[in-house]
mmCIF file of C-alpha atoms and ligand atoms in Angstrom:
data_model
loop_
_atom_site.group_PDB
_atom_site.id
_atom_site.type_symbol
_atom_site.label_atom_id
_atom_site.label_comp_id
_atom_site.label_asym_id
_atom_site.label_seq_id
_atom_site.Cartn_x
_atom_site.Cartn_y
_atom_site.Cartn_z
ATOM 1 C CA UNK A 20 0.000 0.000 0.000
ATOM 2 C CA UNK A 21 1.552 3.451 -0.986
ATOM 3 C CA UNK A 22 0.293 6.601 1.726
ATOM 4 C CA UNK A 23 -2.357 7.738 -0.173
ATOM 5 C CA UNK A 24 -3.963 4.105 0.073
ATOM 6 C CA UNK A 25 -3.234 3.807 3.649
ATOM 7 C CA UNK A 26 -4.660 7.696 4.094
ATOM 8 C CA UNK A 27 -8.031 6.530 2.173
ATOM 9 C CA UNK A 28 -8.255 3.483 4.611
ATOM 10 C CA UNK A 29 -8.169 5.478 7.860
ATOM 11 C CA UNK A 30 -10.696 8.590 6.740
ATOM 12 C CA UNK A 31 -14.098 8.843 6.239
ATOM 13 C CA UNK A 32 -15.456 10.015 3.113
ATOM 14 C CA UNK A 33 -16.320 14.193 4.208
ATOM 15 C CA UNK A 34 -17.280 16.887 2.975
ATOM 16 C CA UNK A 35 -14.638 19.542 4.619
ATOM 17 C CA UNK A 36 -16.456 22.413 6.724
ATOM 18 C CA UNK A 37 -14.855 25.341 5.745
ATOM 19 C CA UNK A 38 -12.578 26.142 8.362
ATOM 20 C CA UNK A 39 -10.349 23.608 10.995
ATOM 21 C CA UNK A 40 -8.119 24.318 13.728
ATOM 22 C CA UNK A 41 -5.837 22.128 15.598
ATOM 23 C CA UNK A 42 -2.136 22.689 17.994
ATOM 24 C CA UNK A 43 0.063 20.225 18.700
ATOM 25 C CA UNK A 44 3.395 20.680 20.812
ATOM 26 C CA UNK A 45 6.622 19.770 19.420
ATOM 27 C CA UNK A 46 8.268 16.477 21.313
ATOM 28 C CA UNK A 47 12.136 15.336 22.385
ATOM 29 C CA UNK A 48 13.231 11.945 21.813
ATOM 30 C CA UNK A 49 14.196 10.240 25.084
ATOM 31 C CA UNK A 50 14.649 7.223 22.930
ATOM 32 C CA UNK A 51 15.720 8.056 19.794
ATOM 33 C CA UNK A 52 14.406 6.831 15.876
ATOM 34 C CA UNK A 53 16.681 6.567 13.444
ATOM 35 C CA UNK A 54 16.727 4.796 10.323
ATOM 36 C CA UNK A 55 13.431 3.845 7.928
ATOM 37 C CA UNK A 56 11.780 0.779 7.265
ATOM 38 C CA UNK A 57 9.941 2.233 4.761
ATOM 39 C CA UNK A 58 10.661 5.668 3.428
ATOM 40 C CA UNK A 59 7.183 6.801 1.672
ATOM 41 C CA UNK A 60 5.299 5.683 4.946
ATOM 42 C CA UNK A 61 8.293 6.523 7.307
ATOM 43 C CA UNK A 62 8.104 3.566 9.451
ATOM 44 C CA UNK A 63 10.827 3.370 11.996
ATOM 45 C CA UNK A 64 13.344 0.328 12.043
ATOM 46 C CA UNK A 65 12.859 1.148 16.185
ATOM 47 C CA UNK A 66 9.976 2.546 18.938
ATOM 48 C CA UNK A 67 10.866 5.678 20.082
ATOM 49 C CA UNK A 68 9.843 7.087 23.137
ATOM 50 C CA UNK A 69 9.849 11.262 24.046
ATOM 51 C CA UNK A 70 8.675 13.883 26.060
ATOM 52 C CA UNK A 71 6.568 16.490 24.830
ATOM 53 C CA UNK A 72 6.786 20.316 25.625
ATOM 54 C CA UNK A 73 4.070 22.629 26.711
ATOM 55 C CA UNK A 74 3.725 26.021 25.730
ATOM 56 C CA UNK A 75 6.469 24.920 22.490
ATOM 57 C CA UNK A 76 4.361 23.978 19.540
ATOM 58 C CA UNK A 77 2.446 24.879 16.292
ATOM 59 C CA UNK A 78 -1.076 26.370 16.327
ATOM 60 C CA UNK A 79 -2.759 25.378 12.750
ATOM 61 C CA UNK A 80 -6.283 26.938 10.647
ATOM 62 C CA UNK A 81 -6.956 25.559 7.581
ATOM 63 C CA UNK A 82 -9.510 27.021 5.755
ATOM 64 C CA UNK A 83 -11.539 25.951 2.399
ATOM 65 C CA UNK A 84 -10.354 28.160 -0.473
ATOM 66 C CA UNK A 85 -11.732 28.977 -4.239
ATOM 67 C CA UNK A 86 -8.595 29.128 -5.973
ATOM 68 C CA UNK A 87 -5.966 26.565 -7.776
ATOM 69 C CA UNK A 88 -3.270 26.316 -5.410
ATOM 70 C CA UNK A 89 -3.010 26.237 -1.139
ATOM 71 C CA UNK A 90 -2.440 29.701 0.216
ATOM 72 C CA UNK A 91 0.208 29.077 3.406
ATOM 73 C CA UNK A 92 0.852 31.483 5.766
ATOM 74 C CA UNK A 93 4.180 30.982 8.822
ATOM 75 C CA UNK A 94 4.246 33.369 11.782
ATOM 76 C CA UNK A 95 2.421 36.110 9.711
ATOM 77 C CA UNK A 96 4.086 35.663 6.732
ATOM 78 C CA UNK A 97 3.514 34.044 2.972
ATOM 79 C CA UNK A 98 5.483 31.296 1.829
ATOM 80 C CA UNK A 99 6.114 31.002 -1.994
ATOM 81 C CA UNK A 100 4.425 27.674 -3.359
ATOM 82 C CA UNK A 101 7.856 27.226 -4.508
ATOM 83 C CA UNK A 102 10.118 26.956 -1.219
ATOM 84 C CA UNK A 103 10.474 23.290 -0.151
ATOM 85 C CA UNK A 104 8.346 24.184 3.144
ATOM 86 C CA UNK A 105 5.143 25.385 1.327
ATOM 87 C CA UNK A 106 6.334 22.374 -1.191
ATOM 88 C CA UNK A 107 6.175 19.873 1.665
ATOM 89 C CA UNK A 108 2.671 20.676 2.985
ATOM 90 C CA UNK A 109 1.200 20.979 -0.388
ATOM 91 C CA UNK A 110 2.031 17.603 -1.149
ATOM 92 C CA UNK A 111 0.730 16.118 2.359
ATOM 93 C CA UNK A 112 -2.567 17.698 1.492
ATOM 94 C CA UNK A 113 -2.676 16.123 -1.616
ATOM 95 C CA UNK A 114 -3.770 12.991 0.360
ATOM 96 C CA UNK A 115 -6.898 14.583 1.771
ATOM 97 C CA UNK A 116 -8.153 16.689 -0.677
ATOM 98 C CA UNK A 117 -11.190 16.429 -3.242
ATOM 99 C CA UNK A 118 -10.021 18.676 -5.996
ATOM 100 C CA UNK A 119 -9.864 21.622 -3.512
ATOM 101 C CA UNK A 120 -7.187 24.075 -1.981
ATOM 102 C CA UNK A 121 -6.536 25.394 1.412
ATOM 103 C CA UNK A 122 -5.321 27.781 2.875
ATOM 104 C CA UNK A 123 -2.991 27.146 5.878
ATOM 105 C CA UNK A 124 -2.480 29.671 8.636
ATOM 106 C CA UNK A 125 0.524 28.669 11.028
ATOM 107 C CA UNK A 126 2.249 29.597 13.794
ATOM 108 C CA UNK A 127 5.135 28.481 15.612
ATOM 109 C CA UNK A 128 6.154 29.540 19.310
ATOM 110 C CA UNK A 129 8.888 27.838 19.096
ATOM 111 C CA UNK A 130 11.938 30.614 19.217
ATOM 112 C CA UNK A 131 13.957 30.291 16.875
ATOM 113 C CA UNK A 132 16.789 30.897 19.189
ATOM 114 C CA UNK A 133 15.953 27.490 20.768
ATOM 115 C CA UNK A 134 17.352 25.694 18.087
ATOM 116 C CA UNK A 135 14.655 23.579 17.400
ATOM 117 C CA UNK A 136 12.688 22.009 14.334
ATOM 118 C CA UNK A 137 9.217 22.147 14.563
ATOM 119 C CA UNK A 138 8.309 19.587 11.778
ATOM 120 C CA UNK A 139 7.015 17.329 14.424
ATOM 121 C CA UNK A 140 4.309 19.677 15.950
ATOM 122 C CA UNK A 141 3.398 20.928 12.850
ATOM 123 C CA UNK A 142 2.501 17.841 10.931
ATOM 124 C CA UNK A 143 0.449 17.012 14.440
ATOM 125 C CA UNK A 144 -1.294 20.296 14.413
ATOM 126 C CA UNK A 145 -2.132 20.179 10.636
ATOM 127 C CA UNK A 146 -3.383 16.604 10.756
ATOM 128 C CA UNK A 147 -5.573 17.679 14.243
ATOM 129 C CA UNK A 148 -6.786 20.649 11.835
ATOM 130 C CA UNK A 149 -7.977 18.934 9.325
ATOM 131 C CA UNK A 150 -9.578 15.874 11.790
ATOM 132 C CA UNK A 151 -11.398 19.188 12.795
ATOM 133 C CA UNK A 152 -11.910 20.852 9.072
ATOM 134 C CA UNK A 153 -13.217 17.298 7.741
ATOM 135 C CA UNK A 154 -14.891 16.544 11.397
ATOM 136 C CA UNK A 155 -13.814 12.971 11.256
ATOM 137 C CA UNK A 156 -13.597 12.181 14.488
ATOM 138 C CA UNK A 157 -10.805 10.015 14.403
ATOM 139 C CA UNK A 158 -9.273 8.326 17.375
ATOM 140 C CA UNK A 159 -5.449 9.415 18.434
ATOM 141 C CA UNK A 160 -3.906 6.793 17.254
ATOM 142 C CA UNK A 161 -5.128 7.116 13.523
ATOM 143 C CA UNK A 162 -4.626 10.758 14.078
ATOM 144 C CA UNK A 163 -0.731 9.382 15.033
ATOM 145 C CA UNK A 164 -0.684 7.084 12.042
ATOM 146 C CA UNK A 165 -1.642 10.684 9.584
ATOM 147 C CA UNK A 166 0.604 13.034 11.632
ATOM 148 C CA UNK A 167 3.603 10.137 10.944
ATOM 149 C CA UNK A 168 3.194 10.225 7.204
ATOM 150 C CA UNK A 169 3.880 14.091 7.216
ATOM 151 C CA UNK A 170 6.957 13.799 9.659
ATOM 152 C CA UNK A 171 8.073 10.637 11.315
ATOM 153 C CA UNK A 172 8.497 12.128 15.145
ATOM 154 C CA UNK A 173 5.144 13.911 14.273
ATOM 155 C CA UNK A 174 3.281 10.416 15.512
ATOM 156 C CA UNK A 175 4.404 11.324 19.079
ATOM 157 C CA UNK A 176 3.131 15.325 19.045
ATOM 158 C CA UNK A 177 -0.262 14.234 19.232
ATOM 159 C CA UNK A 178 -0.094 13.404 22.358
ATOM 160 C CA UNK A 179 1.530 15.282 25.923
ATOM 161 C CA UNK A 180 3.688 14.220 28.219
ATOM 162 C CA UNK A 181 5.927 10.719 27.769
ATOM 163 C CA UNK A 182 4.888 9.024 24.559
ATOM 164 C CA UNK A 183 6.007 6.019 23.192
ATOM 165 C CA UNK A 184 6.139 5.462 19.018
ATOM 166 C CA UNK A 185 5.656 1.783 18.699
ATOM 167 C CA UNK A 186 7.438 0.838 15.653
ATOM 168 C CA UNK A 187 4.785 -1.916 14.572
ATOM 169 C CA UNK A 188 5.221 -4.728 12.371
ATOM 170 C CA UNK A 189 2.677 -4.808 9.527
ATOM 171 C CA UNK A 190 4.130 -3.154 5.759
ATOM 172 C CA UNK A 191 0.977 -1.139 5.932
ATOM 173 C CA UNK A 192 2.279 0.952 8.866
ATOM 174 C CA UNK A 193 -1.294 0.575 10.329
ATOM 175 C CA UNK A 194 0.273 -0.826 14.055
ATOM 176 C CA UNK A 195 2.705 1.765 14.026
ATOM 177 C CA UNK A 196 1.294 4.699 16.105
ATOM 178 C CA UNK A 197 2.004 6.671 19.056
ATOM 179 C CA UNK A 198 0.490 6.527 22.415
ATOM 180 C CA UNK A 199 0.808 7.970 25.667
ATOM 181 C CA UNK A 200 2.471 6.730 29.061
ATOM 182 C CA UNK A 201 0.036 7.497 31.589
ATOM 183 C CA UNK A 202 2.794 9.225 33.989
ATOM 184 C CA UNK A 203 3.388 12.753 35.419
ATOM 185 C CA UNK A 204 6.862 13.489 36.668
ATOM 186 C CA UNK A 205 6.333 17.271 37.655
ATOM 187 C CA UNK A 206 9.538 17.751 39.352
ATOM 188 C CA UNK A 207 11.781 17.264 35.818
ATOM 189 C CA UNK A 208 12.872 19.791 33.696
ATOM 190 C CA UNK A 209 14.063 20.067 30.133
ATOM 191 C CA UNK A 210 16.567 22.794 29.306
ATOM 192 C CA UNK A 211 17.466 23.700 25.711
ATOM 193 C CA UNK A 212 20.532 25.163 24.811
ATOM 194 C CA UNK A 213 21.238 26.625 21.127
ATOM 195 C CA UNK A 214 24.527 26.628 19.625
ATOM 196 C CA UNK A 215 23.256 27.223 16.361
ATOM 197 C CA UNK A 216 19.898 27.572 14.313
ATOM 198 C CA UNK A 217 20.963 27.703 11.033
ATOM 199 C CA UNK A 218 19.449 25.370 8.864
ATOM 200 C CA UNK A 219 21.177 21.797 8.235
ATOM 201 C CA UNK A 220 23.024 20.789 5.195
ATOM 202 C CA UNK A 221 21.925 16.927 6.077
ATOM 203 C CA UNK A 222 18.263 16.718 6.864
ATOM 204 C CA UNK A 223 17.374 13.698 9.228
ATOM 205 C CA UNK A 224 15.653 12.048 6.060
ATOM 206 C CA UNK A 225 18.526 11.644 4.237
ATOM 207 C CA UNK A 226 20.903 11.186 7.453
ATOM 208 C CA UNK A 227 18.977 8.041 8.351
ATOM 209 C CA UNK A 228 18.849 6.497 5.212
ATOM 210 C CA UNK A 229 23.125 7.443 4.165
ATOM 211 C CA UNK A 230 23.482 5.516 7.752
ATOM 212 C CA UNK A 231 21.173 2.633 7.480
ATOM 213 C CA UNK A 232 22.766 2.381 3.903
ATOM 214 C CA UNK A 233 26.555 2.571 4.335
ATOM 215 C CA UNK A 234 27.431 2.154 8.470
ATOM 216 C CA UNK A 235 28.447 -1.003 9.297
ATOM 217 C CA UNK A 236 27.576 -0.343 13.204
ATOM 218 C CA UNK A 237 24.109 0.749 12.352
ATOM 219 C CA UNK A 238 23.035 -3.182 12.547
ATOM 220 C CA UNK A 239 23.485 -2.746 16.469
ATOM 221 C CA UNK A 240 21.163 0.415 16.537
ATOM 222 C CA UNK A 241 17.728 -0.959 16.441
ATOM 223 C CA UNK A 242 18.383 -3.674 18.870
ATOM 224 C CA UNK A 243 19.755 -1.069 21.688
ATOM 225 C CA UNK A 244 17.284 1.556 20.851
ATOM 226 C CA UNK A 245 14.575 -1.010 21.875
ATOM 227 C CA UNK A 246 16.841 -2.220 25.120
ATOM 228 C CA UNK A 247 16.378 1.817 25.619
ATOM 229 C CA UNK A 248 13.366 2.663 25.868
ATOM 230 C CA UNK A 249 12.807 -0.203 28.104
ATOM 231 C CA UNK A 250 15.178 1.210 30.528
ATOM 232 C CA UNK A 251 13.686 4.509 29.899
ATOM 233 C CA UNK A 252 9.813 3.654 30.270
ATOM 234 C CA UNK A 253 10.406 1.899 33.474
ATOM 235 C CA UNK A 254 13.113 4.617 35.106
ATOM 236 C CA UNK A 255 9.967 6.571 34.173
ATOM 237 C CA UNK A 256 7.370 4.524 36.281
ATOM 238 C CA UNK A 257 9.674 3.910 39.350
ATOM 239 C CA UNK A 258 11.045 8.231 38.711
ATOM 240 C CA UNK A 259 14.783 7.063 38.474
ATOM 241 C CA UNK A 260 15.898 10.106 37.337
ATOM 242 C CA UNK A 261 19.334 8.960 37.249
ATOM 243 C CA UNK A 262 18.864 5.927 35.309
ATOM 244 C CA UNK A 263 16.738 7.969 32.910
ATOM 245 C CA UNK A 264 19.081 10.398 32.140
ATOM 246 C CA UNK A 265 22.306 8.029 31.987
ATOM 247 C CA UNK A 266 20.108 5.994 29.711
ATOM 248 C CA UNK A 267 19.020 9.096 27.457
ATOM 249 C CA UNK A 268 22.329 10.417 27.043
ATOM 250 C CA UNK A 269 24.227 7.383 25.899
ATOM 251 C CA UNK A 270 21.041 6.692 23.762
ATOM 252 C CA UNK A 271 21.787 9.457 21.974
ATOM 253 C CA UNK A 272 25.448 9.057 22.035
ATOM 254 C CA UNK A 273 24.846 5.659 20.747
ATOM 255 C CA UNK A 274 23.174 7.016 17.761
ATOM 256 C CA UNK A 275 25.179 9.854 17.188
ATOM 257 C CA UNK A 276 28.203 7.080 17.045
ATOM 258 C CA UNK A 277 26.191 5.651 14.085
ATOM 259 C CA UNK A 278 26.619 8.757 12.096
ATOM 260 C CA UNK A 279 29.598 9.128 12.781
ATOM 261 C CA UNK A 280 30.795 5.791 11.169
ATOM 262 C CA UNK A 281 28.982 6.453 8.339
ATOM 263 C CA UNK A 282 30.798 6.849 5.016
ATOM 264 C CA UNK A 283 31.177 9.724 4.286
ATOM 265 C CA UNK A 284 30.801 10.826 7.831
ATOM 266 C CA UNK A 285 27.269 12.741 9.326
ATOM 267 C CA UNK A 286 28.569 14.812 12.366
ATOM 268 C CA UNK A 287 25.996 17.387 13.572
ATOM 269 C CA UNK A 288 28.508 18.872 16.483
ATOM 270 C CA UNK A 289 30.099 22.114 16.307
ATOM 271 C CA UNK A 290 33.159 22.352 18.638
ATOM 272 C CA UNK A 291 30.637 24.281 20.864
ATOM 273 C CA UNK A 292 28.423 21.332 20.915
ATOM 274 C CA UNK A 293 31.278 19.413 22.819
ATOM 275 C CA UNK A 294 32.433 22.101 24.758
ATOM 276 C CA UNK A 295 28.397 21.804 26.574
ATOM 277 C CA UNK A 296 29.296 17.856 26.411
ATOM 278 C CA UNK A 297 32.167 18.182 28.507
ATOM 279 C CA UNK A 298 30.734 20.834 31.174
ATOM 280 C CA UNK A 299 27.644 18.590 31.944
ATOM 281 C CA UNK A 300 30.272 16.005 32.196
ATOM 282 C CA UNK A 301 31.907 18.355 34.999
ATOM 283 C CA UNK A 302 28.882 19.576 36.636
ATOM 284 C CA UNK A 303 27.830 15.625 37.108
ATOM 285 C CA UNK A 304 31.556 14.962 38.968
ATOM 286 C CA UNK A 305 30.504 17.912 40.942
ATOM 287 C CA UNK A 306 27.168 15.656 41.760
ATOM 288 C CA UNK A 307 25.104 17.644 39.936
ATOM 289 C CA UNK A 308 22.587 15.547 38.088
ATOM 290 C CA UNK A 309 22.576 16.749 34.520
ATOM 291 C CA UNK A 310 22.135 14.551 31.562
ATOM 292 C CA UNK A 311 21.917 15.769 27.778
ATOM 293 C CA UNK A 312 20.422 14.399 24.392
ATOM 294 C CA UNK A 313 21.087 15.493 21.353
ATOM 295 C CA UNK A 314 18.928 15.296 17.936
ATOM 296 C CA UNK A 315 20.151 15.756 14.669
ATOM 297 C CA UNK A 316 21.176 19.547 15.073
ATOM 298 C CA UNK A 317 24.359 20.778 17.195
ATOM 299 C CA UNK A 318 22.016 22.058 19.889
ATOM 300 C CA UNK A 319 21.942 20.398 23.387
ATOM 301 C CA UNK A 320 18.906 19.686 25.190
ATOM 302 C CA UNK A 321 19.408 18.967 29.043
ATOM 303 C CA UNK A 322 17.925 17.012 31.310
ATOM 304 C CA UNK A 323 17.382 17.883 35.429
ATOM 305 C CA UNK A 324 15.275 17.972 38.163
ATOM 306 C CA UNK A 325 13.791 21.172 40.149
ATOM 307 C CA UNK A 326 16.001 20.909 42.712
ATOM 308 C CA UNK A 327 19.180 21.632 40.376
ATOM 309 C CA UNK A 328 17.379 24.269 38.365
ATOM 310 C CA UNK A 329 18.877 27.380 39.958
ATOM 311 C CA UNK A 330 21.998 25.841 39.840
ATOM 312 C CA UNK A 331 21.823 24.597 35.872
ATOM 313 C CA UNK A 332 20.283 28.336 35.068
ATOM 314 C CA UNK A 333 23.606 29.800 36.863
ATOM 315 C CA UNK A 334 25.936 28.086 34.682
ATOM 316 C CA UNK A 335 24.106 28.625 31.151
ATOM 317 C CA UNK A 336 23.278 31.672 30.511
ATOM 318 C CA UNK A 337 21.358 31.504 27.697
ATOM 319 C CA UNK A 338 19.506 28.309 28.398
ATOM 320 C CA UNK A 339 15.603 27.993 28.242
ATOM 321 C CA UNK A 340 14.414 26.035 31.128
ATOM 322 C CA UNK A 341 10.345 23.833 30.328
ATOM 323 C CA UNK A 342 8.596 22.546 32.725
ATOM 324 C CA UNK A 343 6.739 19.153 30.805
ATOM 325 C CA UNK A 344 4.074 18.788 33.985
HETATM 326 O O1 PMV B 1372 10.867 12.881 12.295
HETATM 327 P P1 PMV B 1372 12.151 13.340 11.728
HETATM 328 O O2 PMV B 1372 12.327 12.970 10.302
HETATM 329 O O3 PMV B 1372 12.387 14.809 11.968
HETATM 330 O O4 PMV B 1372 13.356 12.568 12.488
HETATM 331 C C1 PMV B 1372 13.636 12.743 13.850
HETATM 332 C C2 PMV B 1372 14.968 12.190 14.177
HETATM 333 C C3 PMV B 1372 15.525 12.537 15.554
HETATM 334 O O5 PMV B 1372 15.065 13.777 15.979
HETATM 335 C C4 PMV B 1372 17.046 12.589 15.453
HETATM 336 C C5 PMV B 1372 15.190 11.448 16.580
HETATM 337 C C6 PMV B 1372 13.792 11.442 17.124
HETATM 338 O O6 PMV B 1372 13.355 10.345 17.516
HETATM 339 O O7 PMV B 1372 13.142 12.499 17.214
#
């Protein structure tokens, strides 16, 4: 089955209202996916499991239009049909539409200066905007399933707090969804630091698949990704902060590792990028407990509990500190 079969399986046949609205907050991999099973569907060769952010996150209208091409709008602004991210949503609405245009009306709060992509809450917010648009009613899982076809880490975004992204095992994609751990941890925190939010010259698309394709140590990935999040979902239920950080951090190590023996290489550091490493490093010999995880970006996303957050806040500056619960 290609998407758009798997897209007319999972929707009822409506006629769109004219107007939808949906938000969806953008997520960090605790537990990290990397590498496809299948590009066009983007099924993961592992689960995932992440934590999503409050307050960071894509609000979405999508309206009805008379005309012969979508209309999309980011933070105020126009896109030209022509730039890959107007491109990109144009072509996920192809799926859903019956020989009419919308037009899209988006806006990130995600700062910029937090380093962050915010592919993941926007294919959740559009897909939640057009549930709405269409009024489908669909349950969060199928919602998971659409939101996945737009952006892989998208599946977890529908949903708040921890969220596991079961990879599934059927070539229609159909078991692999996103659902929530039922689990507040109110005392952690999430810092993000940006060292820099320039765009990437390696997208995560074609990062995963130059890895799964030429890096002999990716074979090891999906087996320890899955030993990972098992760690990680139970250091979640008993609140081993510890064990979920150490876990987390060498998770993404781990993965980073497979880049990094790709040929030719996929490093996402910057010097500065190492330079954080190494001070969290310090700070934890000074028994402060600070963990980091890193996605495919040089920016450094930390990992602590209230009780250090004065302290963390101290020694970077710039940092931006979220409270998940
Ligand atoms: O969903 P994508 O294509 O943006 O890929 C996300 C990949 C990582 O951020 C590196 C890992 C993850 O699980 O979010």
């Amino acid at each position: 089955m290609n998407a758009q079969d798997i897209v007319t399986s999972i929707i009822p046949h409506k006629i769109p209202q004219q107007k939808g609205y949906g938000q969806a907050n953008i997520n960090i991999a605790l537990s990290k996916y990397w590498g496809k099973r299948d590009i066009e569907l983007n099924l993961p060769n592992n689960s995932s499991l992440s934590i999503s952010l409050p307050s960071l996150g894509t609000k979405t209208s999508i309206e009805v239009i008379n005309s012969t091409e979508d209309a999309i709008y980011l933070n105020n602004t126009k896109i030209a049909n022509e730039e890959l991210f107007a491109k990109r949503i144009s072509l996920f609405l192809n799926y859903f539409r019956n020989n009419n245009y919308f037009k899209i009306i988006t806006h990130n709060s995600v700062p910029t200066a937090a380093g962050l992509a915010s592919s993941a809450s926007g294919y959740a917010a559009l897909v939640i905007a057009l549930n709405n648009c269409f009024q489908w009613r669909l349950s969060n899982n199928k919602l998971s399933i659409l939101a996945r076809l737009g952006s892989g880490s998208a599946a977890r975004s529908i949903f708040d707090g921890f969220v596991i992204w079961h990879k599934g095992q059927q070539q229609d994609g159909l078991d692999s969804f996103a659902e929530p751990i039922n689990m507040a941890w109110q005392e952690l925190r999430v810092g993000l630091i940006k060292i820099d939010t320039t765009a990437k010259k390696i997208s995560s698309t074609q990062g995963m698949q130059n890895t799964v394709n030429n890096c002999e140590l990716y074979q090891a990935w999906p087996k320890k990704a899955e030993q990972d999040l098992i760690k990680i979902k139970q250091a979640i239920l008993v609140k081993d902060f510890n064990n979920l950080g150490k876990t987390a951090e060498n998770n993404a190590l781990s993965m980073h590792a497979t880049m990094i023996a790709t040929m030719p290489p996929i490093l996402y550091w910057q010097s500065e990028s190492v330079t954080t490493m190494h001070k969290v490093w310090q700070l934890r010999e000074q028994a402060i407990n600070v963990y980091f995880t890193m996605d495919a970006g040089p920016n450094l996303k930390l990992l602590f509990l209230e009780q250090d957050e004065y302290i963390i806040k101290q020694k970077f500056k710039n940092i931006i500190v979220i409270k998940p619960f």
